[in-house]
Coordinates of C-alpha atoms in Angstrom, one line a residue:
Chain Y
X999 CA 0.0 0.0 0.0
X1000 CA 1.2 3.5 -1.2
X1001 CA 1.6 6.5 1.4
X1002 CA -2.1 8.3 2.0
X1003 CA -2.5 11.6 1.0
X1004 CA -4.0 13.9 4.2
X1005 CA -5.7 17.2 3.4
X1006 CA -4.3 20.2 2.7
X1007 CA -5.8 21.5 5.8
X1008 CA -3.5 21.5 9.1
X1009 CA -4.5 18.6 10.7
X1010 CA -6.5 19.2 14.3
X1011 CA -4.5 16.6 16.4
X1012 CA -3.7 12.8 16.0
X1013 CA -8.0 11.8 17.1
X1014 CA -9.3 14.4 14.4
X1015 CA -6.9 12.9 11.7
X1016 CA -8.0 9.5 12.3
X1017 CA -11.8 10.6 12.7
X1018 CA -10.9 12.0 8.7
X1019 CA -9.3 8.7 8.2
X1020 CA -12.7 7.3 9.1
X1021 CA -14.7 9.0 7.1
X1022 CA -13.0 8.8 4.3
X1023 CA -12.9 4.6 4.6
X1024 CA -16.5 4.9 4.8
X1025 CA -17.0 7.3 2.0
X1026 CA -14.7 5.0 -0.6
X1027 CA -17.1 2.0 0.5
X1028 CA -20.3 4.1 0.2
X1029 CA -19.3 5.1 -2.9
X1030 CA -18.1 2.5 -4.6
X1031 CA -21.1 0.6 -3.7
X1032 CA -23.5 3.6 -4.4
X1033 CA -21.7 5.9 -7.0
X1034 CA -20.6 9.2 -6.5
X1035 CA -23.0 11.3 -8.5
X1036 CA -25.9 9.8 -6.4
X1037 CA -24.5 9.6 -2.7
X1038 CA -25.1 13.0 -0.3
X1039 CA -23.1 14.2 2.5
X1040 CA -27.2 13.2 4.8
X1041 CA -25.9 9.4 3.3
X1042 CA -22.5 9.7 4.1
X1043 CA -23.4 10.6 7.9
X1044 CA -26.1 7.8 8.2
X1045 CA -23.6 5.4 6.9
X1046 CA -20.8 6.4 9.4
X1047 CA -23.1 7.1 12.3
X1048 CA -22.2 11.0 12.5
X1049 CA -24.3 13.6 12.0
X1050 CA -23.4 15.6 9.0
X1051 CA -22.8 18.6 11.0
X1052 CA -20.0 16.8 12.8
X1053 CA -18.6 15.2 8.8
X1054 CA -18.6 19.0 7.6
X1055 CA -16.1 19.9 10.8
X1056 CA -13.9 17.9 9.0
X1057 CA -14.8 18.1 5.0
X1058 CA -16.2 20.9 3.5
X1059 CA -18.3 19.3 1.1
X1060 CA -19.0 16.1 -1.1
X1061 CA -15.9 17.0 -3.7
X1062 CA -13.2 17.7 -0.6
X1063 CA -13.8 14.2 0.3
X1064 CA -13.9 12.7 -3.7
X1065 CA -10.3 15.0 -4.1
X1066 CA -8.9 12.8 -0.7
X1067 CA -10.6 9.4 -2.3
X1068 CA -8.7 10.5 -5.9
X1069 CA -5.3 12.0 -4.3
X1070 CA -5.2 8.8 -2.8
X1071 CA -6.3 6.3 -6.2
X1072 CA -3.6 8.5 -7.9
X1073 CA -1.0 8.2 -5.1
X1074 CA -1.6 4.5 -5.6
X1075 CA -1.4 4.8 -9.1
X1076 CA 2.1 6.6 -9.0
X1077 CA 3.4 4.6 -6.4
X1078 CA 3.0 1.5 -9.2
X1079 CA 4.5 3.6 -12.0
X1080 CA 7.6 4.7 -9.4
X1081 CA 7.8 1.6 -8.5
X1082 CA 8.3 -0.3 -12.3
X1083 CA 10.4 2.4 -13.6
X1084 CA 13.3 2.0 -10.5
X1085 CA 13.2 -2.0 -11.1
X1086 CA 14.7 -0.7 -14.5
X1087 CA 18.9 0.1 -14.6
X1088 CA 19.0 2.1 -17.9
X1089 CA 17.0 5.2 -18.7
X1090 CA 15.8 3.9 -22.5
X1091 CA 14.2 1.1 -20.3
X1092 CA 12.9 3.1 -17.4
X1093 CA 11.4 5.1 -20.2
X1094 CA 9.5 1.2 -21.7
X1095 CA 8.6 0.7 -18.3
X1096 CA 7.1 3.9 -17.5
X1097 CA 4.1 3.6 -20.2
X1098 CA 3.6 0.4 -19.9
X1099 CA 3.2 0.6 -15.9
X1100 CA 0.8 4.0 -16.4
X1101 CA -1.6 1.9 -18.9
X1102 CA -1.6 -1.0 -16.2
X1103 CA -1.7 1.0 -13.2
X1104 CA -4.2 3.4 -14.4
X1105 CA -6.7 0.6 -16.2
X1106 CA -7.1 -1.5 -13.1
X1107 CA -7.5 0.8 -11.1
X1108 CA -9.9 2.0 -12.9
X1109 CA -12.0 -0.6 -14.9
X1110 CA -11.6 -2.5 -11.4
X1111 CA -14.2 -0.3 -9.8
X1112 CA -16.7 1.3 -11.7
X1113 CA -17.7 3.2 -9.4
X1114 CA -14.3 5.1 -8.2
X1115 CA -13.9 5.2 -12.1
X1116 CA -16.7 8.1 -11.7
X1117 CA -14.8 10.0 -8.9
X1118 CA -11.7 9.9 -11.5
X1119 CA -13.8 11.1 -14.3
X1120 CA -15.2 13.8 -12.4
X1121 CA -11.7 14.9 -11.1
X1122 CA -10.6 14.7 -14.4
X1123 CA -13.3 16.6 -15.7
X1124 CA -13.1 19.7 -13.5
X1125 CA -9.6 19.4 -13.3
X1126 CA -9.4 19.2 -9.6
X1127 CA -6.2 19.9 -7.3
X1128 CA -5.1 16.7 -6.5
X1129 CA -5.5 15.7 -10.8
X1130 CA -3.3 18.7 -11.3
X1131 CA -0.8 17.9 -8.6
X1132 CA -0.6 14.3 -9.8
X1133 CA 0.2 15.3 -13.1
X1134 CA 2.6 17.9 -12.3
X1135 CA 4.1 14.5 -10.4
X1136 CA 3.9 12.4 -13.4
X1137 CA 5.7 15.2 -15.4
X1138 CA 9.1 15.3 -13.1
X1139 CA 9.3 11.7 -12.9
X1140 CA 9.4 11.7 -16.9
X1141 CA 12.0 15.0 -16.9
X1142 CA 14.0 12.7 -14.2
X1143 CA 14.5 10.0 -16.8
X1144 CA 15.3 11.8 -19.4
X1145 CA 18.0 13.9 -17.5
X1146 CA 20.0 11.1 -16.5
X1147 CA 19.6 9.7 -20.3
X1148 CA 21.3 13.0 -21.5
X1149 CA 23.8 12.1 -18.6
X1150 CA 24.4 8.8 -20.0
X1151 CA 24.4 9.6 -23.5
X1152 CA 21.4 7.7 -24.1
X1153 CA 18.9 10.3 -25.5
X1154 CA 19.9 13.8 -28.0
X1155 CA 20.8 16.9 -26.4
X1156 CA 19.8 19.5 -28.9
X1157 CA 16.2 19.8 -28.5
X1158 CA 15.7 21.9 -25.3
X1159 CA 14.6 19.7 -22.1
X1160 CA 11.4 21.2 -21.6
X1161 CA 10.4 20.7 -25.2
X1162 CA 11.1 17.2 -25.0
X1163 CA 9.3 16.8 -21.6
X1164 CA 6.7 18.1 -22.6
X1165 CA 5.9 16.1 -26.3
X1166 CA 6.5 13.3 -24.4
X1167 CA 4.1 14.0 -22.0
X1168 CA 1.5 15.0 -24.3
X1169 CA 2.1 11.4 -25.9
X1170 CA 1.6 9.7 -22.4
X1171 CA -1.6 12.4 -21.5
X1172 CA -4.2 10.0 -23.0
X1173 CA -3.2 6.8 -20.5
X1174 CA -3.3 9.0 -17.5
X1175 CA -6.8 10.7 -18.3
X1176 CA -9.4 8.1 -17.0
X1177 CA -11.9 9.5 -19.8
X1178 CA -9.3 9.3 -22.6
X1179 CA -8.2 5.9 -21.2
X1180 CA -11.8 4.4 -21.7
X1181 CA -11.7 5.5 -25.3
X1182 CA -8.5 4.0 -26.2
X1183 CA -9.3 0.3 -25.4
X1184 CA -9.1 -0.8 -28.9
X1185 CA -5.1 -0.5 -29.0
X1186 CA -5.1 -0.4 -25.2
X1187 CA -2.5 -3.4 -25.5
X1188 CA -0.4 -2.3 -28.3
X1189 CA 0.0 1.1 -27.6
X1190 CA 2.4 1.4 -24.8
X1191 CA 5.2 -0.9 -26.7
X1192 CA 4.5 1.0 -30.0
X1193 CA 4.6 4.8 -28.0
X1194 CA 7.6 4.2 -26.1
X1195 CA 9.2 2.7 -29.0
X1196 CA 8.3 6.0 -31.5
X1197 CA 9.7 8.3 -28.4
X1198 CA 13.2 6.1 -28.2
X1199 CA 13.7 6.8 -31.8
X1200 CA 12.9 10.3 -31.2
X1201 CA 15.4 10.4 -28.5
X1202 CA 18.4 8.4 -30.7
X1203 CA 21.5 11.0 -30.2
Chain Z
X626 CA -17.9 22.1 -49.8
X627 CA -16.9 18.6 -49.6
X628 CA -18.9 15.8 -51.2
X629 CA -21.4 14.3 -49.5
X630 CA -21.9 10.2 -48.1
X631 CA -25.2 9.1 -49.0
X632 CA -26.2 5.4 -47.4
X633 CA -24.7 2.1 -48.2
X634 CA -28.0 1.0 -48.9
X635 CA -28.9 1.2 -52.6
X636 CA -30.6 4.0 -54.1
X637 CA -33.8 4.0 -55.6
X638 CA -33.7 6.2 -58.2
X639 CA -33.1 10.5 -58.3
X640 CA -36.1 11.2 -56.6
X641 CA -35.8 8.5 -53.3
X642 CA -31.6 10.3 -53.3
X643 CA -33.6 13.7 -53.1
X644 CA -36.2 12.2 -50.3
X645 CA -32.8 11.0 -48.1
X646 CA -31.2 14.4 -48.6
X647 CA -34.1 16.1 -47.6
X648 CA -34.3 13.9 -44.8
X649 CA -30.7 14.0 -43.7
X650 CA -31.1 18.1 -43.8
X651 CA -34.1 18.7 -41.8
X652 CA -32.5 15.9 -39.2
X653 CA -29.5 18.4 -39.1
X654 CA -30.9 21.1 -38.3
X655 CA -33.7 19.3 -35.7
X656 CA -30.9 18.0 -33.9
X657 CA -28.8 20.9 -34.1
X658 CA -31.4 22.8 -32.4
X659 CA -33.1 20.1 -30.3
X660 CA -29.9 17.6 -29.9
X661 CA -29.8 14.5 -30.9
X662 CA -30.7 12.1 -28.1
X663 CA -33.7 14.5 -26.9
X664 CA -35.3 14.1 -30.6
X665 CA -37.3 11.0 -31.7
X666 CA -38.1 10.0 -35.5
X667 CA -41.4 11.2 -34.5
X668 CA -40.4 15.0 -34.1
X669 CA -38.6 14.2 -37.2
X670 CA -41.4 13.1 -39.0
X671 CA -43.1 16.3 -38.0
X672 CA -40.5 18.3 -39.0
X673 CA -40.2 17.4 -42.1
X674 CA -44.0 17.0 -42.8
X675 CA -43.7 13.5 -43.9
X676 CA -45.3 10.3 -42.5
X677 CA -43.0 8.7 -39.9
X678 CA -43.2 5.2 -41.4
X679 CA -42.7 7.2 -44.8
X680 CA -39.7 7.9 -42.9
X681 CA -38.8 4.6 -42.1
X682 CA -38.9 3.8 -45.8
X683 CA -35.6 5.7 -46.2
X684 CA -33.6 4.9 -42.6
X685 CA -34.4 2.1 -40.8
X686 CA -33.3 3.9 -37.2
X687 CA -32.5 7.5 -36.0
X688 CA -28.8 6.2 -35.7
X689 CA -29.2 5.3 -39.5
X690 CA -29.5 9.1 -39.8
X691 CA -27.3 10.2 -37.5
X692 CA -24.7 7.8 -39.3
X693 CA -25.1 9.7 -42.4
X694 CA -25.5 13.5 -40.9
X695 CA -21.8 11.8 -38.9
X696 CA -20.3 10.6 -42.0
X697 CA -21.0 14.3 -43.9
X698 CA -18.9 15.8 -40.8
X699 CA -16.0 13.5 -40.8
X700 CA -16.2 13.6 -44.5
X701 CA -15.6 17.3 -44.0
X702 CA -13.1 17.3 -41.8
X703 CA -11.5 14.8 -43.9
X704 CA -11.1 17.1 -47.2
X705 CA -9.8 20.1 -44.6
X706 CA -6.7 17.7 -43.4
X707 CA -6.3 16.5 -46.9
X708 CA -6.5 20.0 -48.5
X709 CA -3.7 21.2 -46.1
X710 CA -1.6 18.5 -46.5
X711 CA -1.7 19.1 -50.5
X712 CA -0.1 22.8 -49.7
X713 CA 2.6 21.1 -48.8
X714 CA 5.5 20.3 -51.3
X715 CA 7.5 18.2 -48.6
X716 CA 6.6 14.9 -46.4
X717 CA 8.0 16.3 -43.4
X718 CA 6.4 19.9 -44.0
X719 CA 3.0 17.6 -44.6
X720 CA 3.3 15.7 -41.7
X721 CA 3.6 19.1 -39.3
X722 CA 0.1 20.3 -41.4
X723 CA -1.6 17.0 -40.7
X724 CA -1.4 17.5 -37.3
X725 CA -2.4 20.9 -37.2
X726 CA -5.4 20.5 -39.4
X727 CA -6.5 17.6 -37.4
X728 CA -6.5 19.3 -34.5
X729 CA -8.1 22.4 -36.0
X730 CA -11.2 21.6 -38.0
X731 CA -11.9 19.0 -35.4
X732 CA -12.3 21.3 -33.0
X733 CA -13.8 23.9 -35.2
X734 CA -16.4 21.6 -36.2
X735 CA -17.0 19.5 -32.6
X736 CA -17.2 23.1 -30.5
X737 CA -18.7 25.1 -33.2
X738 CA -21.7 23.0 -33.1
X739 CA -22.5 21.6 -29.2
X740 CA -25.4 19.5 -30.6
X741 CA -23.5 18.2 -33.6
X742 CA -20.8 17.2 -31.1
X743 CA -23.7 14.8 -29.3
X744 CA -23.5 13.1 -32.6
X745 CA -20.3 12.3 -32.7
X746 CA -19.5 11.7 -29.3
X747 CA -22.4 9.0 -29.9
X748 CA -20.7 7.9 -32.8
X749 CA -17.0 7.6 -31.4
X750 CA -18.4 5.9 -28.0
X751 CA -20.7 3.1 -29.7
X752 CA -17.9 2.6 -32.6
X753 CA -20.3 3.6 -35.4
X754 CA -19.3 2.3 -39.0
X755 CA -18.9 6.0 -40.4
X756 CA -16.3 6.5 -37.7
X757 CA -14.2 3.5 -37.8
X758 CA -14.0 4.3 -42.0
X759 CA -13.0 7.3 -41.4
X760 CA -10.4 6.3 -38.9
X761 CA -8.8 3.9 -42.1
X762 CA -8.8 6.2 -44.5
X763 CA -6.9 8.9 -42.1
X764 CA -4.4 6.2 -41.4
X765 CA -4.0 5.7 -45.3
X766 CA -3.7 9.2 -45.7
X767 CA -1.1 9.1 -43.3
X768 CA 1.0 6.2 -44.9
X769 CA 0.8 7.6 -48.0
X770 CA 2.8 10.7 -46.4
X771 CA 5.2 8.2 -44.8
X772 CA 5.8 6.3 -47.6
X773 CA 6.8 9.2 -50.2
X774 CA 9.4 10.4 -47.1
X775 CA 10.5 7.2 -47.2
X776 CA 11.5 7.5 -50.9
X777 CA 12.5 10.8 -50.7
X778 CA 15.0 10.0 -48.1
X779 CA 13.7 12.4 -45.8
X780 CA 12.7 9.9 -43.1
X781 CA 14.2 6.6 -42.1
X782 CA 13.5 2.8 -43.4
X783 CA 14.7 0.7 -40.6
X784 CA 11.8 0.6 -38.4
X785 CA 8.3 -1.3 -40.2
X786 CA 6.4 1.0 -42.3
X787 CA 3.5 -0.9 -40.3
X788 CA 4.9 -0.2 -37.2
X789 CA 5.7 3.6 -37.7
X790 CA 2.1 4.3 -39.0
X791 CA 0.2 2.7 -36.1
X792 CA 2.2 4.4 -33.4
X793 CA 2.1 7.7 -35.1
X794 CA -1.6 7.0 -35.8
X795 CA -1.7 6.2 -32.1
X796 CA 0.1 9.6 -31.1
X797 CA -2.7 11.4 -33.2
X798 CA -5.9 9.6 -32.3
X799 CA -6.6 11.9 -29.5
X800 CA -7.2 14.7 -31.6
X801 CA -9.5 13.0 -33.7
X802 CA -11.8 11.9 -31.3
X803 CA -14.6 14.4 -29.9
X804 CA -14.3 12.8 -26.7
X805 CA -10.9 12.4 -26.6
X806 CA -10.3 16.5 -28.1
X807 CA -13.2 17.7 -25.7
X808 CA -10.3 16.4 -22.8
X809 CA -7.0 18.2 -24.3
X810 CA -8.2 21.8 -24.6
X811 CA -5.3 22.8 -21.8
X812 CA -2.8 22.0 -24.1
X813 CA -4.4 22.4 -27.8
X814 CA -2.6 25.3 -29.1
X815 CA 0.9 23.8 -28.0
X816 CA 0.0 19.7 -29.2
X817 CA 0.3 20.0 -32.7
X818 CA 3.8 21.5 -33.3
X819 CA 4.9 19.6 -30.2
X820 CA 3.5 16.5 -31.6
X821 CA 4.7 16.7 -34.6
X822 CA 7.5 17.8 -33.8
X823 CA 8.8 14.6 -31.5
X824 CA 7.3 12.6 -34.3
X825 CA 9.8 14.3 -36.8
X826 CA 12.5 13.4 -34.8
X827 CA 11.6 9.8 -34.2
X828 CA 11.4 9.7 -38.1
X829 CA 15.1 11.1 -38.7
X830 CA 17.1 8.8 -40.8

């Protein structure tokens, strides 16, 4: 299990951070077995036992506790990718590994449970903070690689870094995104040998 | 104007063609107005001021006729990529305008029209036969463009002509999908150039 993501409010003291903790546990359940789109804050209180006064002490509405739900799918998520790309010793590989962990990591998580699938989408959708951050993640991990490829005189140097970061991540985008994702599930199995190997050859000093 | 798909079912003569264009026009604008999911053959039927099983003479279903109003847009946005890739003397130079007039009268034509975007979202989604046609002839289009580079010596031969067209079909399918495009709009005025730009490189001989 990856690291859990805590709010970005200070926390109120080791029983108010496990209270979140509970609600949050209950909230993934609720929703997974309920959906998102359908399940109040009045449900989310009857299912924990609180009273939904005493759940908005601690959330301040349905989305703040979807974001925690998400940052902690896509914390899970990069934690998988992370982990694939350091079993690798050589950056043309770390790069291989890297797509091919985002499809995996992403899809399961994903098509496993239709109903988190719907937090994702609607995190996604209005671009919430922890998507952004996540991404932003996703981006250095990818500049990491290819820095120590330059190193090793695996990868070109003219092309500026940033360019190059940034086409590449623009090629990777659609396998993060879980609405793009569910539209690409025709070449869902080709595409991550066939992408990394058209960004190797773009990278050939 | 481009030319126009009529159905693969056989014609019956000039005056059934002129029926199914009127048809296909009045269905346009209905759904354009309406959208397409809210409107039933009924309202069509109406609409038009025909009978609606003198409608069902011509299209078996509503899909049949969104199928066709689908197929006029692709077909559309097919002659505005090809056009721009014909200004081009060079393969590489056509390769940078396919990318950017994919990405341009997709858009122009998905976000121009919200209710004509229903359509194909509906058609992209349930795989509809207009879209998966036009999907081949876009990857034609785009071997064709490879293959003359090939010969010219502006791109390189090693890697399988099959192989280089899926995966740069694969780095472009994004922006051909509604769904997909309606997903990318942070980075739509940078994807094109940067695109094609990493794909240029991964072509270098």
């Amino acid at each position: 299990m990856s690291k859990t993501v805590t709010s970005s409010a200070p926390a109120r003291g080791p029983a108010d951070h496990d209270v979140r903790t509970q609600i949050v546990a209950a909230a993934t359940e609720h929703f997974s077995r309920y959906g998102y789109e359908k399940t109040t804050v009045s449900d989310l209180a009857r299912a924990v036992g609180f009273s939904k006064a005493y759940i908005y002490k601690f959330f301040e509405s349905k989305q703040a506790i979807g974001e925690m739900i998400c940052a902690n799918c896509l914390c899970q998520i990069e934690a998988e990718i992370r982990a694939a790309v350091d079993e690798a010793d050589h950056p043309p590989e770390k790069l291989r590994r890297m797509f091919k962990s985002v499809v995996e990591a992403s899809l399961r998580l994903f098509s496993q449970d239709r109903k988190l699938y719907e937090i994702a989408a609607s995190a996604a959708t209005e671009r919430w903070e922890a998507t952004l951050a996540y991404e932003e993640r996703i981006r250095e991990l990818l500049q990491g690689i290819l820095q120590e490829g330059r190193q090793a005189g695996d990868f070109e140097r003219k092309t500026p870094l940033d360019e190059t970061v940034m086409a590449i991540y623009l090629v990777m985008r659609p396998y993060l995104n879980p609405l793009l994702l569910q539209n690409g599930f025709d070449y869902i199995d080709e595409a991550p040998g066939q992408l990394s190997s058209l960004v190797l050859r773009s990278l050939s000093p």
